[in-house]
PDB file of C-alpha atoms in Angstrom:
ATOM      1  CA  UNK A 155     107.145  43.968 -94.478  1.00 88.00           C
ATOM      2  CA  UNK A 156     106.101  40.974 -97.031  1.00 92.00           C
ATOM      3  CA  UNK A 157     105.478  43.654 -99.605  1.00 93.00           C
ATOM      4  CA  UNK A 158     108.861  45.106 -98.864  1.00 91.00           C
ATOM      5  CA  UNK A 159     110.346  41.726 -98.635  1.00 92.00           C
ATOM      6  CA  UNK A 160     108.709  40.570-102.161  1.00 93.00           C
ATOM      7  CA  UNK A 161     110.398  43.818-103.626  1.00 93.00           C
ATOM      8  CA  UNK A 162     113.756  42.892-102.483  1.00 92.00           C
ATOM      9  CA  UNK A 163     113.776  39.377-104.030  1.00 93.00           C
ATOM     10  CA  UNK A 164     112.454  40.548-107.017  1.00 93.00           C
ATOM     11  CA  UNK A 165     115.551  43.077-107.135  1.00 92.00           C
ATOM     12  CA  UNK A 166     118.176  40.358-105.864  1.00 92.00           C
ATOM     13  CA  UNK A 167     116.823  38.134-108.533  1.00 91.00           C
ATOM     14  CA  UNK A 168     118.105  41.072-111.582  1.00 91.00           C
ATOM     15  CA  UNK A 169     114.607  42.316-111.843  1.00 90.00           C
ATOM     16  CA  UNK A 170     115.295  46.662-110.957  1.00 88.00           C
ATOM     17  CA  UNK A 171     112.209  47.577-111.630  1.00 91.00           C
ATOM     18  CA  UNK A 172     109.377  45.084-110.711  1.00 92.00           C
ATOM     19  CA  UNK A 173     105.879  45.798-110.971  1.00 92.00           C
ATOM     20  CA  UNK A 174     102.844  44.861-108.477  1.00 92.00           C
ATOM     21  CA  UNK A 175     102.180  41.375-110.822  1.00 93.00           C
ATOM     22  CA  UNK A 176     105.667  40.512-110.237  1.00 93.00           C
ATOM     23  CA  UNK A 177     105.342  41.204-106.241  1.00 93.00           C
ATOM     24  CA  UNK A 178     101.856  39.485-106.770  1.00 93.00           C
ATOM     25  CA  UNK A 179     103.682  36.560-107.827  1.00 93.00           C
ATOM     26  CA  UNK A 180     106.785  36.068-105.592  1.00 93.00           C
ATOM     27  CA  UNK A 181     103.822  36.534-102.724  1.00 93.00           C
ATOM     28  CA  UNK A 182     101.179  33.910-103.815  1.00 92.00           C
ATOM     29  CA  UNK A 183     104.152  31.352-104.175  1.00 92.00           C
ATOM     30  CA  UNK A 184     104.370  31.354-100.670  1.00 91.00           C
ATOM     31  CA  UNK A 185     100.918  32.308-100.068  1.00 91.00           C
ATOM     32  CA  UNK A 186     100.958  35.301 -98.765  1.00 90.00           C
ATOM     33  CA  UNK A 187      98.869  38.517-100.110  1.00 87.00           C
ATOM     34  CA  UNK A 188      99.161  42.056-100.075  1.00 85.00           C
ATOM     35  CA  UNK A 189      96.719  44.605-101.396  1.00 87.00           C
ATOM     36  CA  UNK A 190      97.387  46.800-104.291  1.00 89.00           C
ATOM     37  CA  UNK A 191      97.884  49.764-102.419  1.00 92.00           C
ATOM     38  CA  UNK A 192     100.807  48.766-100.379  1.00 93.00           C
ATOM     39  CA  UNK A 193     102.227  47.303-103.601  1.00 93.00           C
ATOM     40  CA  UNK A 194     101.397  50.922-105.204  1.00 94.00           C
ATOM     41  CA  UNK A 195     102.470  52.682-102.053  1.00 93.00           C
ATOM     42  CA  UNK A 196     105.841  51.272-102.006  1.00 92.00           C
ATOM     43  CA  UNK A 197     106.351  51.095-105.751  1.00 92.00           C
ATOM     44  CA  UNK A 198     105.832  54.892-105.505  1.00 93.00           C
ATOM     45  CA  UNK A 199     108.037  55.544-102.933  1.00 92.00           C
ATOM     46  CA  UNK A 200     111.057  53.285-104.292  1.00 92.00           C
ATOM     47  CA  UNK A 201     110.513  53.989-108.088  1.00 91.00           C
ATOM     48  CA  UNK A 202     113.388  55.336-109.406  1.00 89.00           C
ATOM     49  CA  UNK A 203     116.137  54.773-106.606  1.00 90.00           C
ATOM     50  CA  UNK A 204     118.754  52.791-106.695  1.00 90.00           C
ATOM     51  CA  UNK A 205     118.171  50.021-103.686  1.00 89.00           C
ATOM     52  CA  UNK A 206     121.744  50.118-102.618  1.00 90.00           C
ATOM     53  CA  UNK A 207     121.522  53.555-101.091  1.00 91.00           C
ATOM     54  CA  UNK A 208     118.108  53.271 -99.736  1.00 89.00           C
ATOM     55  CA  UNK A 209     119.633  50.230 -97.752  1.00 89.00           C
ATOM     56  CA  UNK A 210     122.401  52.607 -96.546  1.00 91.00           C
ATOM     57  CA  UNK A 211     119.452  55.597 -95.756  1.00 90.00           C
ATOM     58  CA  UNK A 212     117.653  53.012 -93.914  1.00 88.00           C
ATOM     59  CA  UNK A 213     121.274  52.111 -91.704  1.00 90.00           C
ATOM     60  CA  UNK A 214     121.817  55.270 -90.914  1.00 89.00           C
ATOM     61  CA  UNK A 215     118.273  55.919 -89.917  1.00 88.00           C
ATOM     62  CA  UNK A 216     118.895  52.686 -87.810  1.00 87.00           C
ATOM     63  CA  UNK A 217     121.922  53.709 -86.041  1.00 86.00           C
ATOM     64  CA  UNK A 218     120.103  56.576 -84.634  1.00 86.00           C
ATOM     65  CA  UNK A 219     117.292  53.788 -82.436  1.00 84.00           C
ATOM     66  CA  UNK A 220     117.855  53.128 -79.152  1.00 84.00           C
ATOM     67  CA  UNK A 221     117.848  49.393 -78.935  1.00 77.00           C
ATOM     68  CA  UNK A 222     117.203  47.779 -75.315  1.00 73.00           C
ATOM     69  CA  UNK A 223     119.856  48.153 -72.958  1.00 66.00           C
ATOM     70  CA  UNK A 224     118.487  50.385 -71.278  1.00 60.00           C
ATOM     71  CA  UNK A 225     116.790  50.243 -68.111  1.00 56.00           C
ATOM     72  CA  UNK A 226     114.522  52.209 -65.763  1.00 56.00           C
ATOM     73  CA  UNK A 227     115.979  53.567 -62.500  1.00 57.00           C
ATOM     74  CA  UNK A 228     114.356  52.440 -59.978  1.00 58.00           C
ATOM     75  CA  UNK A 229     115.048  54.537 -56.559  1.00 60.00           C
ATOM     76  CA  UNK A 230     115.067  52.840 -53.211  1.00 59.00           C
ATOM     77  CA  UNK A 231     113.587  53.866 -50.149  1.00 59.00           C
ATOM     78  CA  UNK A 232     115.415  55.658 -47.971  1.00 61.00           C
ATOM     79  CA  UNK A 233     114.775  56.060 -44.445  1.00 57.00           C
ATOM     80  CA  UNK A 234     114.736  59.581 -42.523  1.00 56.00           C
ATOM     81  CA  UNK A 235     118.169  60.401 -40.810  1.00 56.00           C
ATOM     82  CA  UNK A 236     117.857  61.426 -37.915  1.00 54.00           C
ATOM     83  CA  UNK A 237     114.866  62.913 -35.811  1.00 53.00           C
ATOM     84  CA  UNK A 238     113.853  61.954 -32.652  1.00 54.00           C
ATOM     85  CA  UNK A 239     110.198  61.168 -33.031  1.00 54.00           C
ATOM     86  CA  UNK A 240     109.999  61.112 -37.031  1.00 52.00           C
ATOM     87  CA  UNK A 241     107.866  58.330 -37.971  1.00 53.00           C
ATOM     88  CA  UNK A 242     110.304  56.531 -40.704  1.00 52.00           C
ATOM     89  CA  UNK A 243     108.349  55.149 -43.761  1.00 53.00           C
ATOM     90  CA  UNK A 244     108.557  51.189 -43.323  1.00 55.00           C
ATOM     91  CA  UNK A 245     108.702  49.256 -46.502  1.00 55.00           C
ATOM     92  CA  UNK A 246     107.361  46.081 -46.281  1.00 59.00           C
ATOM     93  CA  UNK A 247     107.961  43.607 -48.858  1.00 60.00           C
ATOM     94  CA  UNK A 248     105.468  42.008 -50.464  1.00 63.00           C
ATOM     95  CA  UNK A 249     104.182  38.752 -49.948  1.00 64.00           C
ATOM     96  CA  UNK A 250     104.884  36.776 -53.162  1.00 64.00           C
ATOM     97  CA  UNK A 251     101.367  34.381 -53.831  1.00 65.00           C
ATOM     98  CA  UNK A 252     103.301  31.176 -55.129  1.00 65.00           C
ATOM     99  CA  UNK A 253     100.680  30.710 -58.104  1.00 62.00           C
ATOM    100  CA  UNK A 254     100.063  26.529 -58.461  1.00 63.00           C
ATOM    101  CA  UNK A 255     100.444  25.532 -62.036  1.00 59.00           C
ATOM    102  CA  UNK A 256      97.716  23.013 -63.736  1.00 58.00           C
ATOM    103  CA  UNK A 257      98.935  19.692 -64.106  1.00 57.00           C
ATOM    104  CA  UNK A 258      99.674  18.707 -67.259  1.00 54.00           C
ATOM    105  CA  UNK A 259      96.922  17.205 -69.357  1.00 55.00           C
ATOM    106  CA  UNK A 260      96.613  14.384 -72.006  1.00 54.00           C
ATOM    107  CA  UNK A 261      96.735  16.901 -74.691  1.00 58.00           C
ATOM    108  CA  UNK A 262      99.610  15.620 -76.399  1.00 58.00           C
ATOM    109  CA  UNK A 263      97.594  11.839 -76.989  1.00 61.00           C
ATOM    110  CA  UNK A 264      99.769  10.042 -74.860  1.00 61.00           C
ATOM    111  CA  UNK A 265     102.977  11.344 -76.770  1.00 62.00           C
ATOM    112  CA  UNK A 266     105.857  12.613 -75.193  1.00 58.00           C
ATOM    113  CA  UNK A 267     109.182  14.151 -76.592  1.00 59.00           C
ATOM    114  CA  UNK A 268     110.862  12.149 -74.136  1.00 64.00           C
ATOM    115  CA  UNK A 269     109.389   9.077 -74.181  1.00 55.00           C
TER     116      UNK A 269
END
């Protein structure tokens, strides 16, 4: 993603066609690094293209992504209806262990936000 990142700076800034010293560069100002082969990787993939529609190929890949909102259904336990002698399947519910939380230590050296 920093590689990818560096890239799109470097091609907001009115560079179209950066190379890896001019990723190299936007990176180590912030101090990041990437290797050359992500830097020759991508420069591969992207050279030639214009970055406007491979921002709109990437949306529409996007759209397509299920993103949360989903959640798993869960069936409850029904009992037997009916039956004279049928055992029905108790559920229990389960005992909740109430887990006691340390007490705070002097790691903070006597500072407080709220003090």
């Amino acid at each position: 993603m920093k590689v990818i990142a560096a890239y799109l700076l470097a091609v907001l800034s009115g560079n179209t066609c950066p190379s890896t010293d001019d990723l190299k560069d936007i990176l180590g100002s912030v101090g990041a690094e990437a290797g050359d082969d992500r830097i020759k990787l991508l420069l591969s993939q992207v050279k030639g293209k214009d970055i406007s529609e491979l921002i709109a190929a990437g949306r529409e890949k996007l759209a397509s992504v299920p993103a949360g909102g989903g959640g798993v259904a869960v069936a409850a336990p029904t009992s037997g209806a009916g039956g004279g002698g049928a055992p029905a399947a108790a559920a229990e519910p389960k005992k909740e262990e109430k887990v006691e939380e340390k007490e705070e230590s002097d790691d903070d050296m006597g500072f407080s936000l709220f003090d």
